[in-house]
Short mmCIF file of C-alpha atoms in Angstrom, two decimals:
data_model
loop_
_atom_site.label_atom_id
_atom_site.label_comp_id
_atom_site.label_asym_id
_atom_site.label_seq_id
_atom_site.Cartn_x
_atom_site.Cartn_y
_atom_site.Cartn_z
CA UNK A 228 119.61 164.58 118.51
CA UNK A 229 123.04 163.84 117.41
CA UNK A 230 120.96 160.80 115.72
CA UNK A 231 119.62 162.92 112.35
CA UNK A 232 123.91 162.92 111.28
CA UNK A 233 124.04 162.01 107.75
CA UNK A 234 125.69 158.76 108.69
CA UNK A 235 123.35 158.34 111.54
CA UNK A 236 125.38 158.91 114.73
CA UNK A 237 127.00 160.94 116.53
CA UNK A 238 130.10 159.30 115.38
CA UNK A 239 130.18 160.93 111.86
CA UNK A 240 131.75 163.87 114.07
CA UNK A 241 135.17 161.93 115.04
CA UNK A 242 135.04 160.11 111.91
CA UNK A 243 135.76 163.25 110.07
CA UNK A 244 137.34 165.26 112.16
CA UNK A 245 140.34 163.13 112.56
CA UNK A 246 140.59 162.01 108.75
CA UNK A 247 140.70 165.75 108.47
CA UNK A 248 143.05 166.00 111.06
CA UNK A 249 145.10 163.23 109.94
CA UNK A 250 145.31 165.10 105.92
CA UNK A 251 146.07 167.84 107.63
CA UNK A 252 149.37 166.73 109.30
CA UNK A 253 150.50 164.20 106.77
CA UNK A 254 150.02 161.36 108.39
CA UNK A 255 146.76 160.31 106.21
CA UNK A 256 147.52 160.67 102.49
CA UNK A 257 146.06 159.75 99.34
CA UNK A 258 147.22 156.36 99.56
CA UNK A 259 146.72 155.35 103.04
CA UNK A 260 144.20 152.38 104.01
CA UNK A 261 141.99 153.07 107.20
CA UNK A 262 142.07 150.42 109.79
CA UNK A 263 139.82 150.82 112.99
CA UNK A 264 137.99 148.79 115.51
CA UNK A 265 134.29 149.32 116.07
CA UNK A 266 131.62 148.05 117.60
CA UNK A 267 129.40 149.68 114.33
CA UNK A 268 128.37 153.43 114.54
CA UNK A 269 132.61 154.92 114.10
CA UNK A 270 132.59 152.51 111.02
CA UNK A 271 129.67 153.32 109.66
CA UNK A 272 130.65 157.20 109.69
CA UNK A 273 134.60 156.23 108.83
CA UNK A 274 133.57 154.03 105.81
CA UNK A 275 130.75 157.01 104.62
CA UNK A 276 133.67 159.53 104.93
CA UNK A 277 136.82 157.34 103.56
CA UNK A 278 133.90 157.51 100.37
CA UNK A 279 134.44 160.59 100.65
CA UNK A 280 137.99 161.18 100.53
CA UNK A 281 138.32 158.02 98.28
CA UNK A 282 140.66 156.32 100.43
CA UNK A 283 140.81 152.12 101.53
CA UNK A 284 138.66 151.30 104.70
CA UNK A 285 138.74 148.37 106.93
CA UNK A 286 136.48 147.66 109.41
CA UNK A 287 137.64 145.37 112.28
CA UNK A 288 133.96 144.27 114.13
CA UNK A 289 132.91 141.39 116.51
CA UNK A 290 129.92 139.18 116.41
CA UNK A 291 127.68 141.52 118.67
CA UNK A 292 127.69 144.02 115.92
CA UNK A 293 123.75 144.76 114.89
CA UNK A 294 123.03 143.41 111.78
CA UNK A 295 121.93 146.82 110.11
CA UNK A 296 125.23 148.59 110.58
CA UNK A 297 126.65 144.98 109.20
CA UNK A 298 124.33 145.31 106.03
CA UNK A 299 125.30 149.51 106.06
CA UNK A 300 129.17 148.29 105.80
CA UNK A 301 128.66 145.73 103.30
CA UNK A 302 126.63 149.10 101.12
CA UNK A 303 129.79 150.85 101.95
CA UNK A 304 131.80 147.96 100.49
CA UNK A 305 133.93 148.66 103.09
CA UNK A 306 136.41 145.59 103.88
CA UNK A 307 134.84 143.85 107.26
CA UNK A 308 137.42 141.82 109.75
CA UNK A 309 134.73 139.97 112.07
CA UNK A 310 136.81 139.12 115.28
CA UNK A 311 135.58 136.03 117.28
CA UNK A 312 137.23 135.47 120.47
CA UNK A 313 136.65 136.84 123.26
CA UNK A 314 139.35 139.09 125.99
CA UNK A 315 140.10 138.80 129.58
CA UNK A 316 137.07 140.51 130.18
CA UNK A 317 134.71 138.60 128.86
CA UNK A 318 134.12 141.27 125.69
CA UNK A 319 136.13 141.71 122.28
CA UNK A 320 137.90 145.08 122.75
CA UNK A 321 141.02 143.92 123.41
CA UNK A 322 140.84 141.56 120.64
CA UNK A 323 139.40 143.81 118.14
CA UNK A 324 142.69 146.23 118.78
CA UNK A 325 144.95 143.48 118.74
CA UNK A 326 143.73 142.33 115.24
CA UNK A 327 144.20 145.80 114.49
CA UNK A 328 147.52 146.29 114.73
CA UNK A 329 148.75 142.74 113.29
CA UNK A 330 146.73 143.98 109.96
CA UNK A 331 148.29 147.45 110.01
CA UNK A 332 151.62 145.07 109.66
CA UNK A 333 150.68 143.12 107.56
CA UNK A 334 148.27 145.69 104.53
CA UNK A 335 150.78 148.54 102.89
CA UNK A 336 149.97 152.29 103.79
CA UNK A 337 147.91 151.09 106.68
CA UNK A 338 146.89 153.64 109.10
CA UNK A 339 145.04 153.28 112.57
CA UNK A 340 142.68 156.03 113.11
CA UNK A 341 142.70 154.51 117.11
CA UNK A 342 139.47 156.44 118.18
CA UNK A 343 140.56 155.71 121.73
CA UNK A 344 143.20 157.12 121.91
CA UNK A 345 143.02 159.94 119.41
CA UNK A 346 142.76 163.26 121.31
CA UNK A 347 141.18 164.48 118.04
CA UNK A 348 137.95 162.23 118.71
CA UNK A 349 137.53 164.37 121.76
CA UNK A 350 138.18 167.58 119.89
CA UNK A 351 135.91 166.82 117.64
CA UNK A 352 132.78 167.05 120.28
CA UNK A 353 134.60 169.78 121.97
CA UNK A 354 134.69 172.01 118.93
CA UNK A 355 131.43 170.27 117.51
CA UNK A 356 128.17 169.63 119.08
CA UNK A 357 129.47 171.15 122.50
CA UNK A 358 129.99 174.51 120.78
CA UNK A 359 126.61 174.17 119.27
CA UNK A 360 124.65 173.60 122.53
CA UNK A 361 126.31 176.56 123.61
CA UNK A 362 125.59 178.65 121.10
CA UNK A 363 121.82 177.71 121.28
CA UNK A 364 121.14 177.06 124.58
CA UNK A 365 119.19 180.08 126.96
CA UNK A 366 120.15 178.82 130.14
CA UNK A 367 122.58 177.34 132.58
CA UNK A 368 123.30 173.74 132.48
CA UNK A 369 123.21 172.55 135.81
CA UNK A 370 124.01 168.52 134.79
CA UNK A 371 125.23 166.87 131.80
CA UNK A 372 124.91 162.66 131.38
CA UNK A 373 126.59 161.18 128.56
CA UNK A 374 127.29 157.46 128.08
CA UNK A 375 130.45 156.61 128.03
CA UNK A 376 132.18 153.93 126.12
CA UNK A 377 135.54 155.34 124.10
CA UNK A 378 135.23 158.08 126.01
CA UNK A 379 135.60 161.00 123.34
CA UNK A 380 132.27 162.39 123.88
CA UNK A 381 131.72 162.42 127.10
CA UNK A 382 135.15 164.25 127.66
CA UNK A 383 135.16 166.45 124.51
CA UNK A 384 131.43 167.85 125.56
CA UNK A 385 131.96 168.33 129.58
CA UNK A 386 135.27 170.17 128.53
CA UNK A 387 133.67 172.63 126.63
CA UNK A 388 130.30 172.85 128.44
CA UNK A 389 132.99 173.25 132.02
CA UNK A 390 134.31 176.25 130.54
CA UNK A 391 131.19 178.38 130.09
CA UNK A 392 129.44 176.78 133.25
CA UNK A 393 132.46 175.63 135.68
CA UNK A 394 129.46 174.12 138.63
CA UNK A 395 128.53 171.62 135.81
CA UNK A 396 128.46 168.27 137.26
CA UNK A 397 129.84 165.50 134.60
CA UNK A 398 127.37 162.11 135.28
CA UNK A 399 128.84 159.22 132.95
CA UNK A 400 126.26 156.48 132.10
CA UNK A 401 128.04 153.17 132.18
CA UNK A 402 126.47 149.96 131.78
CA UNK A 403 126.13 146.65 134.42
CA UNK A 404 128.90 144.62 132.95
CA UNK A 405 131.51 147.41 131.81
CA UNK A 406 135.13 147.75 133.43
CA UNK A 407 135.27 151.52 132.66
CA UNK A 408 134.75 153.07 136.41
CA UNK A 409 136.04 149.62 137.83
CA UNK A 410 132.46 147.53 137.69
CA UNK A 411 132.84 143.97 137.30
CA UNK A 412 132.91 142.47 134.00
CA UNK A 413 130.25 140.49 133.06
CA UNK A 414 127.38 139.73 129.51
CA UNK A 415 126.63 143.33 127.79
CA UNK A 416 124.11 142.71 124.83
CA UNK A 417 123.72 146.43 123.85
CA UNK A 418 126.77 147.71 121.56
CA UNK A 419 128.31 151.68 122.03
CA UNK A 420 127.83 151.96 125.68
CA UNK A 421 130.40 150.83 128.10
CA UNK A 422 133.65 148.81 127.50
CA UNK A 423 135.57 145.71 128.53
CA UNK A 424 138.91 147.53 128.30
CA UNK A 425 139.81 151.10 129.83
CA UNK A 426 140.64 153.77 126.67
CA UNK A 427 143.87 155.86 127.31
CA UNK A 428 140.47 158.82 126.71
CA UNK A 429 138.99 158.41 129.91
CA UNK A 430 140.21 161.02 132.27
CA UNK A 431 137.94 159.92 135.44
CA UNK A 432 138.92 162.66 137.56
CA UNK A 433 136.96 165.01 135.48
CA UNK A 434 133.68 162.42 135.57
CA UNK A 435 131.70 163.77 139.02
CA UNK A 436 129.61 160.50 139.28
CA UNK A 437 128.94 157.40 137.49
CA UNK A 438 125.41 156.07 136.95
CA UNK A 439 124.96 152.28 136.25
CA UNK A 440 122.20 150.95 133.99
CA UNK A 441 121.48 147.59 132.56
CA UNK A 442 120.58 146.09 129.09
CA UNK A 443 116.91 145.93 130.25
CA UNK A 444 116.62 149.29 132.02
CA UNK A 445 118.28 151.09 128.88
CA UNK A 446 115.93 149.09 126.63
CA UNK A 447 112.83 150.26 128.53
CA UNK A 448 114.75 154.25 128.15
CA UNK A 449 114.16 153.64 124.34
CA UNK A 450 110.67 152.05 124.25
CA UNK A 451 109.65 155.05 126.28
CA UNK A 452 110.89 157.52 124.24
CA UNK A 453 109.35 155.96 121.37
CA UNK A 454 106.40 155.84 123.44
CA UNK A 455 106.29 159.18 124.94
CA UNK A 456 108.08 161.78 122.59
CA UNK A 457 108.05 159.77 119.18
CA UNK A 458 112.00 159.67 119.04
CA UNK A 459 113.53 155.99 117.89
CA UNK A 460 116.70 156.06 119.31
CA UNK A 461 119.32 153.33 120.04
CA UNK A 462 120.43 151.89 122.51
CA UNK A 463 122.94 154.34 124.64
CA UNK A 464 119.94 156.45 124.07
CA UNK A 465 117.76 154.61 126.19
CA UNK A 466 120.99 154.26 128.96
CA UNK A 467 121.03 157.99 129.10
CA UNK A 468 117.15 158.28 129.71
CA UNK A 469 117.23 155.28 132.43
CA UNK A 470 120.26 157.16 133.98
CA UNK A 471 118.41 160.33 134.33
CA UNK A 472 115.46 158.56 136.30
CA UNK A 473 117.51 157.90 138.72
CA UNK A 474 119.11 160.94 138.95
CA UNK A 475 116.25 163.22 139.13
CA UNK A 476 115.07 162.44 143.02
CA UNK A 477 118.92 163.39 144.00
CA UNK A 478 119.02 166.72 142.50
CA UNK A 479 117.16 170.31 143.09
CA UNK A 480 113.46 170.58 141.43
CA UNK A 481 114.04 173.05 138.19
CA UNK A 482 117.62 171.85 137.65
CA UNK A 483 118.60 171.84 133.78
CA UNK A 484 119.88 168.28 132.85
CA UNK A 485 121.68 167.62 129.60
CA UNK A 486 122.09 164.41 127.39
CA UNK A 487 122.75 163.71 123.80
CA UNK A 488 121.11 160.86 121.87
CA UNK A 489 123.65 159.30 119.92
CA UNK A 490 122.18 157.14 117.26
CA UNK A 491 119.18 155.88 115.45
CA UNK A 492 116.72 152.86 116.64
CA UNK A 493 116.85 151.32 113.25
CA UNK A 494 120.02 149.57 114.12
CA UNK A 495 118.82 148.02 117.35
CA UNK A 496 115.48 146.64 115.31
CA UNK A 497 116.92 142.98 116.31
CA UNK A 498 118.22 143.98 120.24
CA UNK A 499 115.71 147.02 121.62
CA UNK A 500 113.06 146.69 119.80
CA UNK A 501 112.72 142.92 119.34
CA UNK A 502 110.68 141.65 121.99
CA UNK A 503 112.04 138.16 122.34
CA UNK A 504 115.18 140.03 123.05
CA UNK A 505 113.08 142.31 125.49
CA UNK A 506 111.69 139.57 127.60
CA UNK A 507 115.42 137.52 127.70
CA UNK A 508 116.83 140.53 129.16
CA UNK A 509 113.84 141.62 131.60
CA UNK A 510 114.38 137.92 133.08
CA UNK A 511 117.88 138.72 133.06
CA UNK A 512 117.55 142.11 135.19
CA UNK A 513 115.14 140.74 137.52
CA UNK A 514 116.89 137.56 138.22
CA UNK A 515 120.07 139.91 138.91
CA UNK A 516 118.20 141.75 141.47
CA UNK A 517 116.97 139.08 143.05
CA UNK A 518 120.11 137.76 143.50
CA UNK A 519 121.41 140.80 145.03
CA UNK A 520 118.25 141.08 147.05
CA UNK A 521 119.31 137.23 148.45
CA UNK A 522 122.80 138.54 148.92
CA UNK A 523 121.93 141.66 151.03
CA UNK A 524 119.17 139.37 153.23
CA UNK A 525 122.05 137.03 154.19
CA UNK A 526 124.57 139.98 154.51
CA UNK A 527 121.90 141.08 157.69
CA UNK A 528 121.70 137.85 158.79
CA UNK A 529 125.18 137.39 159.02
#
């Protein structure tokens, strides 16, 4: 329930940890102005905790940002760089980085947290919520399945959790349209799951299966949690629950399966829980299947 974080996310955890990190060693100082690239929850926590520690923030976002954590950023008064074109890949990673580092150049004391590349975003989960589920968990954990997107959580937590139960299997959640296990780029409408650019993070040797989801199918993960246990999460939520449907005819009745929820639904009020959004991206999931339904039938044929 990494959702109830003061900032809202499970994001606040990296967020401080490496501007703690970063005092620490010197690099961060009293003067320095934070530049990262988000795609909303990491600026969120980084402009809550620059507050904090009274230091300059910039946020570097792109259009799919929701329009809460916009509004939250502008309450921050954090300063916002809204990117517009698109990368290679069809998403705004790449870009988003790149307009990074021309505006560390260009604004004095500038200093790129670079939560991709960090190792202290990973630490962060390995020393935070991963010793906490240790700590208070009775039992062995036979799988853990984490979205994936910058890939500090998922490799922070399995880390950990690998060292007190070394048969844990590591599922990563990705989503239809991410390159991060080498899917094909393509239209992602939910932000903080998944990526159009491979972070220098990911360590896919130590990920023991991937399971894809789509916008839709994560969607519906949310709307039944709502429905079910009364929890209004966001959208990599809802990825995570979707994933673990699938999973659960694969693997051994009474195994113990693992997953975080990483933020709150009130910032997908205009994606998840919208239903005009709902229905454009149910048409959108069946008209993919179909497709690949079409594909397969004249695959036979063939």
């Amino acid at each position: 329930m990494e959702l109830l974080n003061p900032g809202g996310s499970i994001k606040d955890r990296p967020a401080l940890f490496m501007l703690q990190e970063g005092l620490k060693s010197g690099a961060i100082n009293k003067d320095s102005h934070i530049v990262e690239s988000s795609s909303g929850n990491l600026a969120i926590a980084l402009a809550m905790a620059c507050k904090i520690y009274g230091l300059k923030f910039t946020a570097v976002i792109d259009p799919k940002i929701a329009s809460a954590n916009l509004q939250m950023l502008k309450l921050y008064k954090a300063n916002i760089h809204m990117v517009s074109e698109k990368d290679q890949n069809g998403g705004y990673l790449k870009t988003r980085i790149d307009t990074v580092k021309r505006l560390c150049e260009q604004l004095p004391n500038a200093v790129w947290i670079n939560q991709y590349a960090n190792p202290n975003n990973w630490k962060s989960h390995y020393f935070g919520e991963a010793e906490e589920i240790i700590n208070q968990i009775d039992r062995k954990i036979d799988y853990l399945v984490i979205g994936a997107s910058t890939s500090g959580t998922i490799m922070g937590v399995s880390r950990r959790l690998k060292e007190k139960f070394p048969e844990l299997k590591v599922i990563a959640v990705d989503i239809v349209g991410s390159v991060l296990f080498g899917g094909t780029s393509g239209p992602r409408e939910i932000p903080g799951i998944g990526a159009s650019t491979v972070p220098p993070l990911l360590s896919p040797d130590e990920i023991d299966d991937v399971i894809y989801v789509d916008d839709y199918e994560s969607a519906v993960g949310c709307r039944e949690l709502l429905e079910h246990e009364g929890i209004f999460a966001g959208g990599s939520s809802g990825s995570s629950i979707s994933a673990i449907k699938k999973l659960i005819p694969t693997i051994p009745e009474g195994s113990c399966v693992l997953t975080l929820l990483p933020d709150r639904g009130d910032r997908y009020l205009d994606l998840v829980y919208a239903d005009e959004w709902f229905e454009m991206i149910k048409k959108r999931h069946f008209n993919r299947n179909l497709r690949r339904q079409e594909n397969l039938t004249l695959q036979n044929v063939v």
